[in-house]
Structures are given as structure tokens and as C-alpha cells.
Amino acid sequence: MKYYMLLALVAGCHAFFQPGAPPPPEQFDDPGSLFADDEVEEYEPVTTTSPAIQEISQKCGIRKDHPLFRAATLNNTKARYAEFNWVVPIFEVMWNGVENYTCVGSLIHPRVVLSVAHYFVTKRNWLIRAGDWNIDENNEFFKHQSIYVATVEKHPKFNAKLRFDAALLFLVSPVTPNQHVGFACLPHSNSVTLPGSACIVTGWGVDSFKDGHISDIMKMSKVPAVSDADCQETLRARMGQAFNLHKSWMCAGGRTGEDACLKDGGAPLVCPYTNSATANQYYQAGIVSWGYNCGLDGVPGVYTKVAEVRQWIDDQMVANGYDTMSYTA
């Protein structure tokens, strides 16, 4: 089976169907061998220091629950307007100016978006929309902010096996925080998301693996966190015994029809703080990376573990002169 054929089955984001993606390896016998352990050099924290250039006063990760943002009646698969105001759709801007929805990210600073690396293998014209909810509507009451991406920094340990699948998108100009534009909270490097945590994933991807359609309005799915051991056992049953859940991954979901899917790549998986003095405050535990199909009963999706890449994120922020307080609870 060819590498790209496997990704058609397991990539939660249609990553390597994009033009310019890295060439596939030759062949392999066991699908799980693609994810078998090999030696990975540890990431060494950067010690560079730079002055913070912007102070952020808005609290991160606040899930909105206010009549001002309640839209017409929606089912429980759609987010309310501005309910998760750090989630941003990402578009590729074509030569003729057409904006093609591609994937998702989370705003962690006025000039920085966190997403997955596998969509940004080649340089393209990227645009984010902060404060967007209905990506097919340009006349929302509160306008979204369209800002181009200046540079993309991928995690240095990212590879074709989707390990350390994380990227930072640095914007050409800052977004303006307001009631419908906020920032995600990120967990510290030593944070652990407990199995069963009531996590939520949001995005605009398709609603099913087959015959799915992009959602105009931001979707939300309730996907409980799954232990590493249970996730590995489940995926080994489908991908072969050589599969090992890498330390840069975590899992969530397993409920029929509730999952991230194609075109949800980079979307934030957020989980509630259990000891926060602030009501409705969530932290981003994961980033949608890949999955075995979408929404199958008992089969969780795989996310980049944000705690595992937090030190790298902090180092990149400091190296660019940005404060880390915008995403620190």
C-alpha cells in the first residue's frame, strides 16, 4: 500500500493531497509501521530572550455564553456566534483573489495563530479570519478581521509521520481583540489532560468522511479525552501491532458522529479548567492532526499534544519579541 493511500484512510485533514507535499516513501507492508517508534532527537529549548512588545489584558479561553451572541436556534452540533472566539478559519488566497477555505487555527496572540504543520509544507498565500463564524457570510453583525500570514514556523521535529505536527503562523499585522475575537489558553509543559475530560473540538470541516460537506457555520463536537493506553490499543486493532502512539500525540472522541474530520486540520481541542476561578475557561489540549476515518464508534481522533510543544511555542514567541501572557491563564 502506498503512503498516500494510507493517509487517505488516517489523515484527519487531507494533508498530503495538497500540491507540493513531500514525496511518499516507497512502500510498507503493515500500515502501523508508518507510526512505529524510531529514535527522535529531543527538542532543546531556546534561551534567547527578547523584550515583550505588547501587553494583553483580555483573559484567554473564555467560552462565551451571552444573549448578545446567541444566534437563531441551532442544533447541538453548531457553535454559537463567538462562543469560541479564538478559533480562526485559514484560507489559501488564489492568484485571482479567491479565498479557498483550507484548515483551522487558534489565535494565541494578536499576531500569532497556532495550527498544524502538515498544511504548510510549501509556501502559499495564506489568510486568516479572526472573529469569523459563518465563512460564507460577509455581512455578519460583528465583522471578522481578515489578515494575511507573513511567515510560518513549523516545529523542528515535525516529520512525514505527523509527529510534532504543529506550526505557528505569524501575521502581517495584529488582530484587534474584542467581544468576538479572543485568545486560546495553552497548557503548561507538565500539564496532563485526564481521560474522560469533557473536551470540545470546533471547525468548519466536513460532517462525514464520505459525501461530507464543508460547514458554513462553525461546528462543535463533544469529544472526551481518551487515555494513551486505550487509544493505542484501539488503533492497533485497525492499523496493526506495530503502531505506537507517539508522545507528541493525544486522543479524544470515540462517539458516533462526533469528531473532527477532513478540513478540520489545525482545529483546537479545548478542555475545561477544573480549578479555575474564572467560569467557562478552557485550555487548548490538542490540535487536530489525523484520524482513522471520522466519527466511528469507539475510534478516537489523534491530536498534537499542545503540552508537548508548549516550550517550543514559548521559545518562538520570545524570539520574535512577543509576550506569552496572552495564552497563559
mmCIF file of C-alpha atoms in Angstrom:
data_model
loop_
_atom_site.group_PDB
_atom_site.id
_atom_site.type_symbol
_atom_site.label_atom_id
_atom_site.label_comp_id
_atom_site.label_asym_id
_atom_site.label_seq_id
_atom_site.Cartn_x
_atom_site.Cartn_y
_atom_site.Cartn_z
ATOM 1 C CA MET A 1 0.000 0.000 0.000
ATOM 2 C CA LYS A 2 1.383 3.394 -0.850
ATOM 3 C CA TYR A 3 1.956 6.015 1.842
ATOM 4 C CA TYR A 4 -0.521 8.481 0.359
ATOM 5 C CA MET A 5 -3.159 5.735 0.257
ATOM 6 C CA LEU A 6 -2.755 5.189 3.979
ATOM 7 C CA LEU A 7 -3.147 8.887 4.625
ATOM 8 C CA ALA A 8 -6.420 8.813 2.728
ATOM 9 C CA LEU A 9 -7.576 6.486 5.493
ATOM 10 C CA VAL A 10 -5.992 8.075 8.523
ATOM 11 C CA ALA A 11 -5.161 11.722 7.860
ATOM 12 C CA GLY A 12 -7.784 13.766 9.631
ATOM 13 C CA CYS A 13 -7.099 16.785 7.495
ATOM 14 C CA HIS A 14 -6.436 15.704 3.894
ATOM 15 C CA ALA A 15 -2.926 16.995 4.422
ATOM 16 C CA PHE A 16 -0.789 15.328 1.794
ATOM 17 C CA PHE A 17 -3.229 15.636 -1.070
ATOM 18 C CA GLN A 18 -2.090 19.252 -1.279
ATOM 19 C CA PRO A 19 0.221 20.159 -4.199
ATOM 20 C CA GLY A 20 3.843 20.342 -3.255
ATOM 21 C CA ALA A 21 3.602 17.906 -0.366
ATOM 22 C CA PRO A 22 6.680 15.781 0.418
ATOM 23 C CA PRO A 23 7.111 12.670 -1.747
ATOM 24 C CA PRO A 24 5.856 9.423 -0.207
ATOM 25 C CA PRO A 25 8.228 6.690 0.911
ATOM 26 C CA GLU A 26 8.422 3.626 -1.311
ATOM 27 C CA GLN A 27 6.099 1.041 0.258
ATOM 28 C CA PHE A 28 5.371 -0.739 3.500
ATOM 29 C CA ASP A 29 3.658 -3.983 4.431
ATOM 30 C CA ASP A 30 1.954 -3.042 7.693
ATOM 31 C CA PRO A 31 0.054 0.274 7.914
ATOM 32 C CA GLY A 32 1.016 0.570 11.553
ATOM 33 C CA SER A 33 4.697 0.521 10.616
ATOM 34 C CA LEU A 34 4.334 4.095 9.412
ATOM 35 C CA PHE A 35 3.853 5.049 13.051
ATOM 36 C CA ALA A 36 6.245 2.569 14.676
ATOM 37 C CA ASP A 37 8.729 4.042 17.127
ATOM 38 C CA ASP A 38 12.094 5.264 15.960
ATOM 39 C CA GLU A 39 14.664 7.463 17.634
ATOM 40 C CA VAL A 40 13.616 11.108 17.745
ATOM 41 C CA GLU A 41 16.018 13.775 18.906
ATOM 42 C CA GLU A 42 14.650 15.743 21.827
ATOM 43 C CA TYR A 43 13.742 19.385 21.301
ATOM 44 C CA GLU A 44 16.228 21.674 23.032
ATOM 45 C CA PRO A 45 14.659 24.843 24.456
ATOM 46 C CA VAL A 46 15.954 28.135 23.091
ATOM 47 C CA THR A 47 17.445 30.516 25.625
ATOM 48 C CA THR A 48 17.124 33.661 23.513
ATOM 49 C CA THR A 49 15.378 36.499 25.324
ATOM 50 C CA SER A 50 13.596 39.436 23.749
ATOM 51 C CA PRO A 51 11.513 42.238 25.240
ATOM 52 C CA ALA A 52 7.762 41.792 25.253
ATOM 53 C CA ILE A 53 6.213 44.280 22.877
ATOM 54 C CA GLN A 54 2.517 44.056 23.703
ATOM 55 C CA GLU A 55 0.545 43.577 26.876
ATOM 56 C CA ILE A 56 -2.717 41.648 26.615
ATOM 57 C CA SER A 57 -5.425 42.337 29.193
ATOM 58 C CA GLN A 58 -8.176 40.015 27.898
ATOM 59 C CA LYS A 59 -8.439 36.650 29.658
ATOM 60 C CA CYS A 60 -7.786 33.683 27.408
ATOM 61 C CA GLY A 61 -10.036 30.705 26.752
ATOM 62 C CA ILE A 62 -13.355 32.165 27.883
ATOM 63 C CA ARG A 63 -16.269 30.314 26.314
ATOM 64 C CA LYS A 64 -18.959 32.909 25.609
ATOM 65 C CA ASP A 65 -22.465 32.304 26.919
ATOM 66 C CA HIS A 66 -24.285 35.605 26.497
ATOM 67 C CA PRO A 67 -27.557 36.570 24.766
ATOM 68 C CA LEU A 68 -25.669 39.069 22.607
ATOM 69 C CA PHE A 69 -24.025 36.167 20.797
ATOM 70 C CA ARG A 70 -26.923 33.703 20.621
ATOM 71 C CA ALA A 71 -27.965 33.110 17.057
ATOM 72 C CA ALA A 72 -31.208 31.666 15.776
ATOM 73 C CA THR A 73 -31.942 28.176 17.066
ATOM 74 C CA LEU A 74 -29.084 25.809 16.233
ATOM 75 C CA ASN A 75 -28.689 22.126 16.943
ATOM 76 C CA ASN A 76 -26.018 20.939 19.330
ATOM 77 C CA THR A 77 -23.532 20.307 16.517
ATOM 78 C CA LYS A 78 -23.071 24.035 15.832
ATOM 79 C CA ALA A 79 -21.256 26.575 17.967
ATOM 80 C CA ARG A 80 -22.989 29.795 18.937
ATOM 81 C CA TYR A 81 -21.715 33.016 17.471
ATOM 82 C CA ALA A 82 -18.448 33.983 19.248
ATOM 83 C CA GLU A 83 -18.808 31.073 21.671
ATOM 84 C CA PHE A 84 -15.219 30.013 20.928
ATOM 85 C CA ASN A 85 -13.768 33.327 19.821
ATOM 86 C CA TRP A 86 -10.179 32.145 19.401
ATOM 87 C CA VAL A 87 -10.957 29.733 16.534
ATOM 88 C CA VAL A 88 -9.993 31.054 13.087
ATOM 89 C CA PRO A 89 -10.554 29.628 9.599
ATOM 90 C CA ILE A 90 -7.494 29.656 7.337
ATOM 91 C CA PHE A 91 -7.770 30.294 3.608
ATOM 92 C CA GLU A 92 -5.423 29.918 0.668
ATOM 93 C CA VAL A 93 -5.700 33.044 -1.484
ATOM 94 C CA MET A 94 -5.513 32.126 -5.148
ATOM 95 C CA TRP A 95 -3.962 34.183 -7.953
ATOM 96 C CA ASN A 96 -7.382 35.631 -8.830
ATOM 97 C CA GLY A 97 -8.150 36.663 -5.255
ATOM 98 C CA VAL A 98 -10.496 33.775 -4.487
ATOM 99 C CA GLU A 99 -10.210 32.621 -0.875
ATOM 100 C CA ASN A 100 -10.351 28.830 -0.534
ATOM 101 C CA TYR A 101 -11.099 27.516 2.931
ATOM 102 C CA THR A 102 -8.301 25.100 3.818
ATOM 103 C CA CYS A 103 -7.960 24.403 7.536
ATOM 104 C CA VAL A 104 -8.265 25.850 11.035
ATOM 105 C CA GLY A 105 -6.119 27.508 13.664
ATOM 106 C CA SER A 106 -6.365 29.104 17.089
ATOM 107 C CA LEU A 107 -5.449 32.677 17.902
ATOM 108 C CA ILE A 108 -2.937 32.746 20.758
ATOM 109 C CA HIS A 109 -1.667 36.329 20.348
ATOM 110 C CA PRO A 110 -2.740 39.330 18.233
ATOM 111 C CA ARG A 111 -0.085 38.354 15.685
ATOM 112 C CA VAL A 112 0.164 34.579 16.096
ATOM 113 C CA VAL A 113 -2.041 31.613 15.159
ATOM 114 C CA LEU A 114 -1.372 28.010 16.239
ATOM 115 C CA SER A 115 -2.158 25.266 13.717
ATOM 116 C CA VAL A 116 -0.756 22.008 12.333
ATOM 117 C CA ALA A 117 2.428 21.883 10.276
ATOM 118 C CA HIS A 118 1.345 19.475 7.541
ATOM 119 C CA TYR A 119 -0.740 22.040 5.681
ATOM 120 C CA PHE A 120 2.178 24.431 5.407
ATOM 121 C CA VAL A 121 4.829 22.267 3.770
ATOM 122 C CA THR A 122 5.077 24.683 0.837
ATOM 123 C CA LYS A 123 4.828 28.462 0.811
ATOM 124 C CA ARG A 124 1.477 29.846 -0.310
ATOM 125 C CA ASN A 125 -0.673 32.923 0.166
ATOM 126 C CA TRP A 126 -2.408 32.320 3.484
ATOM 127 C CA LEU A 127 -5.113 34.425 5.117
ATOM 128 C CA ILE A 128 -6.834 34.063 8.488
ATOM 129 C CA ARG A 129 -10.187 35.462 9.566
ATOM 130 C CA ALA A 130 -10.374 36.378 13.230
ATOM 131 C CA GLY A 131 -13.878 36.574 14.663
ATOM 132 C CA ASP A 132 -15.484 34.573 11.856
ATOM 133 C CA TRP A 133 -18.403 32.215 12.437
ATOM 134 C CA ASN A 134 -20.181 31.753 9.094
ATOM 135 C CA ILE A 135 -17.431 31.534 6.483
ATOM 136 C CA ASP A 136 -19.886 32.071 3.626
ATOM 137 C CA GLU A 137 -21.308 35.289 5.091
ATOM 138 C CA ASN A 138 -19.524 38.630 4.797
ATOM 139 C CA ASN A 139 -22.230 40.756 6.415
ATOM 140 C CA GLU A 140 -22.258 39.447 9.959
ATOM 141 C CA PHE A 141 -23.221 41.978 12.616
ATOM 142 C CA PHE A 142 -19.701 41.940 14.032
ATOM 143 C CA LYS A 143 -17.198 41.977 11.177
ATOM 144 C CA HIS A 144 -14.414 39.437 11.035
ATOM 145 C CA GLN A 145 -10.836 40.624 10.583
ATOM 146 C CA SER A 146 -9.012 39.278 7.524
ATOM 147 C CA ILE A 147 -5.230 39.293 7.929
ATOM 148 C CA TYR A 148 -2.524 37.752 5.767
ATOM 149 C CA VAL A 149 0.107 35.388 7.123
ATOM 150 C CA ALA A 150 3.648 36.758 6.883
ATOM 151 C CA THR A 151 5.656 33.668 7.853
ATOM 152 C CA VAL A 152 5.075 30.107 9.051
ATOM 153 C CA GLU A 153 7.325 28.397 11.578
ATOM 154 C CA LYS A 154 6.966 24.611 11.760
ATOM 155 C CA HIS A 155 8.099 22.558 14.730
ATOM 156 C CA PRO A 156 11.691 21.408 14.043
ATOM 157 C CA LYS A 157 10.779 17.787 14.831
ATOM 158 C CA PHE A 158 7.759 17.665 12.521
ATOM 159 C CA ASN A 159 8.041 14.805 10.038
ATOM 160 C CA ALA A 160 6.029 12.852 7.476
ATOM 161 C CA LYS A 161 4.760 10.551 10.222
ATOM 162 C CA LEU A 162 2.878 13.590 11.591
ATOM 163 C CA ARG A 163 4.855 13.677 14.807
ATOM 164 C CA PHE A 164 5.177 17.120 16.394
ATOM 165 C CA ASP A 165 2.563 18.321 13.912
ATOM 166 C CA ALA A 166 2.489 21.969 14.973
ATOM 167 C CA ALA A 167 3.093 25.321 13.319
ATOM 168 C CA LEU A 168 2.927 28.987 14.257
ATOM 169 C CA LEU A 169 1.545 31.451 11.727
ATOM 170 C CA PHE A 170 2.909 34.963 12.220
ATOM 171 C CA LEU A 171 0.569 37.631 10.852
ATOM 172 C CA VAL A 172 1.488 40.741 8.861
ATOM 173 C CA SER A 173 -0.488 42.918 11.289
ATOM 174 C CA PRO A 174 -2.183 42.343 14.648
ATOM 175 C CA VAL A 175 -5.824 41.496 15.143
ATOM 176 C CA THR A 176 -7.850 43.742 17.415
ATOM 177 C CA PRO A 177 -9.220 41.825 20.419
ATOM 178 C CA ASN A 178 -12.877 42.500 21.158
ATOM 179 C CA GLN A 179 -16.011 40.663 22.278
ATOM 180 C CA HIS A 180 -15.880 38.200 19.398
ATOM 181 C CA VAL A 181 -12.082 37.967 18.969
ATOM 182 C CA GLY A 182 -10.100 36.414 21.801
ATOM 183 C CA PHE A 183 -7.234 34.051 22.532
ATOM 184 C CA ALA A 184 -6.862 30.388 23.429
ATOM 185 C CA CYS A 185 -5.205 29.375 26.687
ATOM 186 C CA LEU A 186 -2.362 26.879 26.357
ATOM 187 C CA PRO A 187 -1.425 24.279 28.981
ATOM 188 C CA HIS A 188 1.986 24.239 30.611
ATOM 189 C CA SER A 189 4.520 21.629 29.519
ATOM 190 C CA ASN A 190 3.842 19.451 32.558
ATOM 191 C CA SER A 191 0.049 19.585 32.225
ATOM 192 C CA VAL A 192 -1.941 16.361 31.889
ATOM 193 C CA THR A 193 -5.432 16.097 30.405
ATOM 194 C CA LEU A 194 -7.266 13.416 32.354
ATOM 195 C CA PRO A 195 -9.150 10.677 30.467
ATOM 196 C CA GLY A 196 -12.831 11.489 30.340
ATOM 197 C CA SER A 197 -12.303 15.256 30.371
ATOM 198 C CA ALA A 198 -15.232 16.966 28.640
ATOM 199 C CA CYS A 199 -13.316 18.345 25.680
ATOM 200 C CA ILE A 200 -14.705 20.093 22.601
ATOM 201 C CA VAL A 201 -13.366 20.409 19.064
ATOM 202 C CA THR A 202 -14.526 23.122 16.662
ATOM 203 C CA GLY A 203 -14.023 23.856 12.966
ATOM 204 C CA TRP A 204 -15.652 24.088 9.556
ATOM 205 C CA GLY A 205 -14.662 20.715 8.089
ATOM 206 C CA VAL A 206 -16.887 18.091 6.506
ATOM 207 C CA ASP A 207 -19.566 16.383 8.560
ATOM 208 C CA SER A 208 -18.717 12.847 7.440
ATOM 209 C CA PHE A 209 -15.787 11.019 5.846
ATOM 210 C CA LYS A 210 -17.843 10.003 2.807
ATOM 211 C CA ASP A 211 -20.022 12.506 0.946
ATOM 212 C CA GLY A 212 -19.334 15.142 3.562
ATOM 213 C CA HIS A 213 -19.836 18.857 3.022
ATOM 214 C CA ILE A 214 -17.901 21.806 4.402
ATOM 215 C CA SER A 215 -19.888 23.529 7.130
ATOM 216 C CA ASP A 216 -20.692 27.218 6.638
ATOM 217 C CA ILE A 217 -21.218 27.732 10.367
ATOM 218 C CA MET A 218 -18.635 26.705 12.927
ATOM 219 C CA LYS A 219 -19.216 23.129 14.096
ATOM 220 C CA MET A 220 -18.625 21.816 17.574
ATOM 221 C CA SER A 221 -18.281 18.219 18.731
ATOM 222 C CA LYS A 222 -18.060 16.897 22.266
ATOM 223 C CA VAL A 223 -15.088 14.539 22.339
ATOM 224 C CA PRO A 224 -13.981 13.190 25.732
ATOM 225 C CA ALA A 225 -10.261 12.733 26.253
ATOM 226 C CA VAL A 226 -9.040 9.142 25.900
ATOM 227 C CA SER A 227 -6.080 7.612 27.731
ATOM 228 C CA ASP A 228 -2.945 6.900 25.722
ATOM 229 C CA ALA A 229 -3.169 3.189 26.528
ATOM 230 C CA ASP A 230 -6.777 2.857 25.369
ATOM 231 C CA CYS A 231 -6.122 4.885 22.229
ATOM 232 C CA GLN A 232 -3.085 2.827 21.285
ATOM 233 C CA GLU A 233 -4.966 -0.426 21.804
ATOM 234 C CA THR A 234 -7.888 0.773 19.671
ATOM 235 C CA LEU A 235 -5.716 1.979 16.812
ATOM 236 C CA ARG A 236 -3.503 -1.115 16.869
ATOM 237 C CA ALA A 237 -6.612 -3.193 16.190
ATOM 238 C CA ARG A 238 -7.109 -1.216 12.975
ATOM 239 C CA MET A 239 -3.589 -0.300 11.904
ATOM 240 C CA GLY A 240 -1.525 -3.237 13.087
ATOM 241 C CA GLN A 241 0.501 -4.113 16.165
ATOM 242 C CA ALA A 242 3.470 -2.035 15.012
ATOM 243 C CA PHE A 243 1.514 1.142 15.732
ATOM 244 C CA ASN A 244 2.712 3.124 18.723
ATOM 245 C CA LEU A 245 1.097 6.295 19.979
ATOM 246 C CA HIS A 246 3.858 8.886 19.882
ATOM 247 C CA LYS A 247 4.475 11.131 22.875
ATOM 248 C CA SER A 248 3.567 14.200 20.793
ATOM 249 C CA TRP A 249 0.012 12.865 20.304
ATOM 250 C CA MET A 250 -3.099 12.608 22.432
ATOM 251 C CA CYS A 251 -6.532 11.183 21.660
ATOM 252 C CA ALA A 252 -10.128 12.242 22.123
ATOM 253 C CA GLY A 253 -13.541 11.154 20.907
ATOM 254 C CA GLY A 254 -14.978 7.785 20.011
ATOM 255 C CA ARG A 255 -18.654 8.716 19.925
ATOM 256 C CA THR A 256 -20.568 8.019 16.734
ATOM 257 C CA GLY A 257 -20.780 11.115 14.555
ATOM 258 C CA GLU A 258 -18.920 13.395 16.975
ATOM 259 C CA ASP A 259 -15.428 14.020 15.690
ATOM 260 C CA ALA A 260 -13.166 16.284 13.703
ATOM 261 C CA CYS A 261 -12.948 15.319 10.038
ATOM 262 C CA LEU A 262 -11.470 16.363 6.698
ATOM 263 C CA LYS A 263 -10.681 20.093 6.509
ATOM 264 C CA ASP A 264 -10.700 20.378 10.311
ATOM 265 C CA GLY A 265 -6.907 20.089 10.430
ATOM 266 C CA GLY A 266 -5.342 22.535 12.887
ATOM 267 C CA ALA A 267 -8.567 22.983 14.852
ATOM 268 C CA PRO A 268 -8.215 23.382 18.612
ATOM 269 C CA LEU A 269 -9.292 20.683 21.043
ATOM 270 C CA VAL A 270 -10.217 22.551 24.220
ATOM 271 C CA CYS A 271 -10.941 21.157 27.667
ATOM 272 C CA PRO A 272 -12.316 22.923 30.757
ATOM 273 C CA TYR A 273 -10.058 24.022 33.569
ATOM 274 C CA THR A 274 -11.139 22.165 36.684
ATOM 275 C CA ASN A 275 -9.514 24.537 39.181
ATOM 276 C CA SER A 276 -10.021 27.926 37.536
ATOM 277 C CA ALA A 277 -11.598 30.788 39.446
ATOM 278 C CA THR A 278 -12.915 32.020 36.096
ATOM 279 C CA ALA A 279 -16.142 30.447 34.853
ATOM 280 C CA ASN A 280 -16.240 28.773 31.435
ATOM 281 C CA GLN A 281 -12.469 28.911 30.953
ATOM 282 C CA TYR A 282 -10.926 26.305 28.647
ATOM 283 C CA TYR A 283 -7.380 25.407 27.629
ATOM 284 C CA GLN A 284 -6.245 24.018 24.289
ATOM 285 C CA ALA A 285 -5.100 20.478 24.973
ATOM 286 C CA GLY A 286 -4.704 19.393 21.351
ATOM 287 C CA ILE A 287 -4.556 20.317 17.675
ATOM 288 C CA VAL A 288 -6.480 18.229 15.121
ATOM 289 C CA SER A 289 -3.843 16.199 13.265
ATOM 290 C CA TRP A 290 -5.138 12.875 11.933
ATOM 291 C CA GLY A 291 -7.623 10.090 12.474
ATOM 292 C CA TYR A 292 -8.770 6.679 11.276
ATOM 293 C CA ASN A 293 -11.851 7.707 9.301
ATOM 294 C CA CYS A 294 -14.190 10.142 11.107
ATOM 295 C CA GLY A 295 -16.825 9.712 13.774
ATOM 296 C CA LEU A 296 -16.645 5.928 14.139
ATOM 297 C CA ASP A 297 -17.999 4.459 17.355
ATOM 298 C CA GLY A 298 -15.158 3.628 19.712
ATOM 299 C CA VAL A 299 -12.416 5.110 17.496
ATOM 300 C CA PRO A 300 -10.865 8.330 18.823
ATOM 301 C CA GLY A 301 -9.162 11.004 16.751
ATOM 302 C CA VAL A 302 -5.483 11.855 17.153
ATOM 303 C CA TYR A 303 -4.343 15.339 18.122
ATOM 304 C CA THR A 304 -0.987 17.014 18.548
ATOM 305 C CA LYS A 305 -0.459 17.307 22.299
ATOM 306 C CA VAL A 306 -0.048 21.023 22.996
ATOM 307 C CA ALA A 307 1.724 20.474 26.324
ATOM 308 C CA GLU A 308 4.437 18.606 24.420
ATOM 309 C CA VAL A 309 5.104 21.598 22.134
ATOM 310 C CA ARG A 310 4.487 24.390 24.673
ATOM 311 C CA GLN A 311 8.190 25.032 25.314
ATOM 312 C CA TRP A 312 8.823 25.391 21.585
ATOM 313 C CA ILE A 313 5.870 27.792 21.281
ATOM 314 C CA ASP A 314 7.194 29.925 24.133
ATOM 315 C CA ASP A 315 10.665 29.997 22.608
ATOM 316 C CA GLN A 316 9.327 31.117 19.236
ATOM 317 C CA MET A 317 7.251 33.845 20.843
ATOM 318 C CA VAL A 318 10.174 35.184 22.854
ATOM 319 C CA ALA A 319 12.494 35.024 19.834
ATOM 320 C CA ASN A 320 10.023 37.206 17.924
ATOM 321 C CA GLY A 321 9.613 39.677 20.767
ATOM 322 C CA TYR A 322 6.095 38.624 21.776
ATOM 323 C CA ASP A 323 4.688 38.193 25.265
ATOM 324 C CA THR A 324 3.442 34.743 26.244
ATOM 325 C CA MET A 325 0.831 36.093 28.661
ATOM 326 C CA SER A 326 -1.914 36.244 26.020
ATOM 327 C CA TYR A 327 -2.295 32.444 26.175
ATOM 328 C CA THR A 328 -1.344 31.875 29.815
ATOM 329 C CA ALA A 329 -4.245 31.516 32.254
#
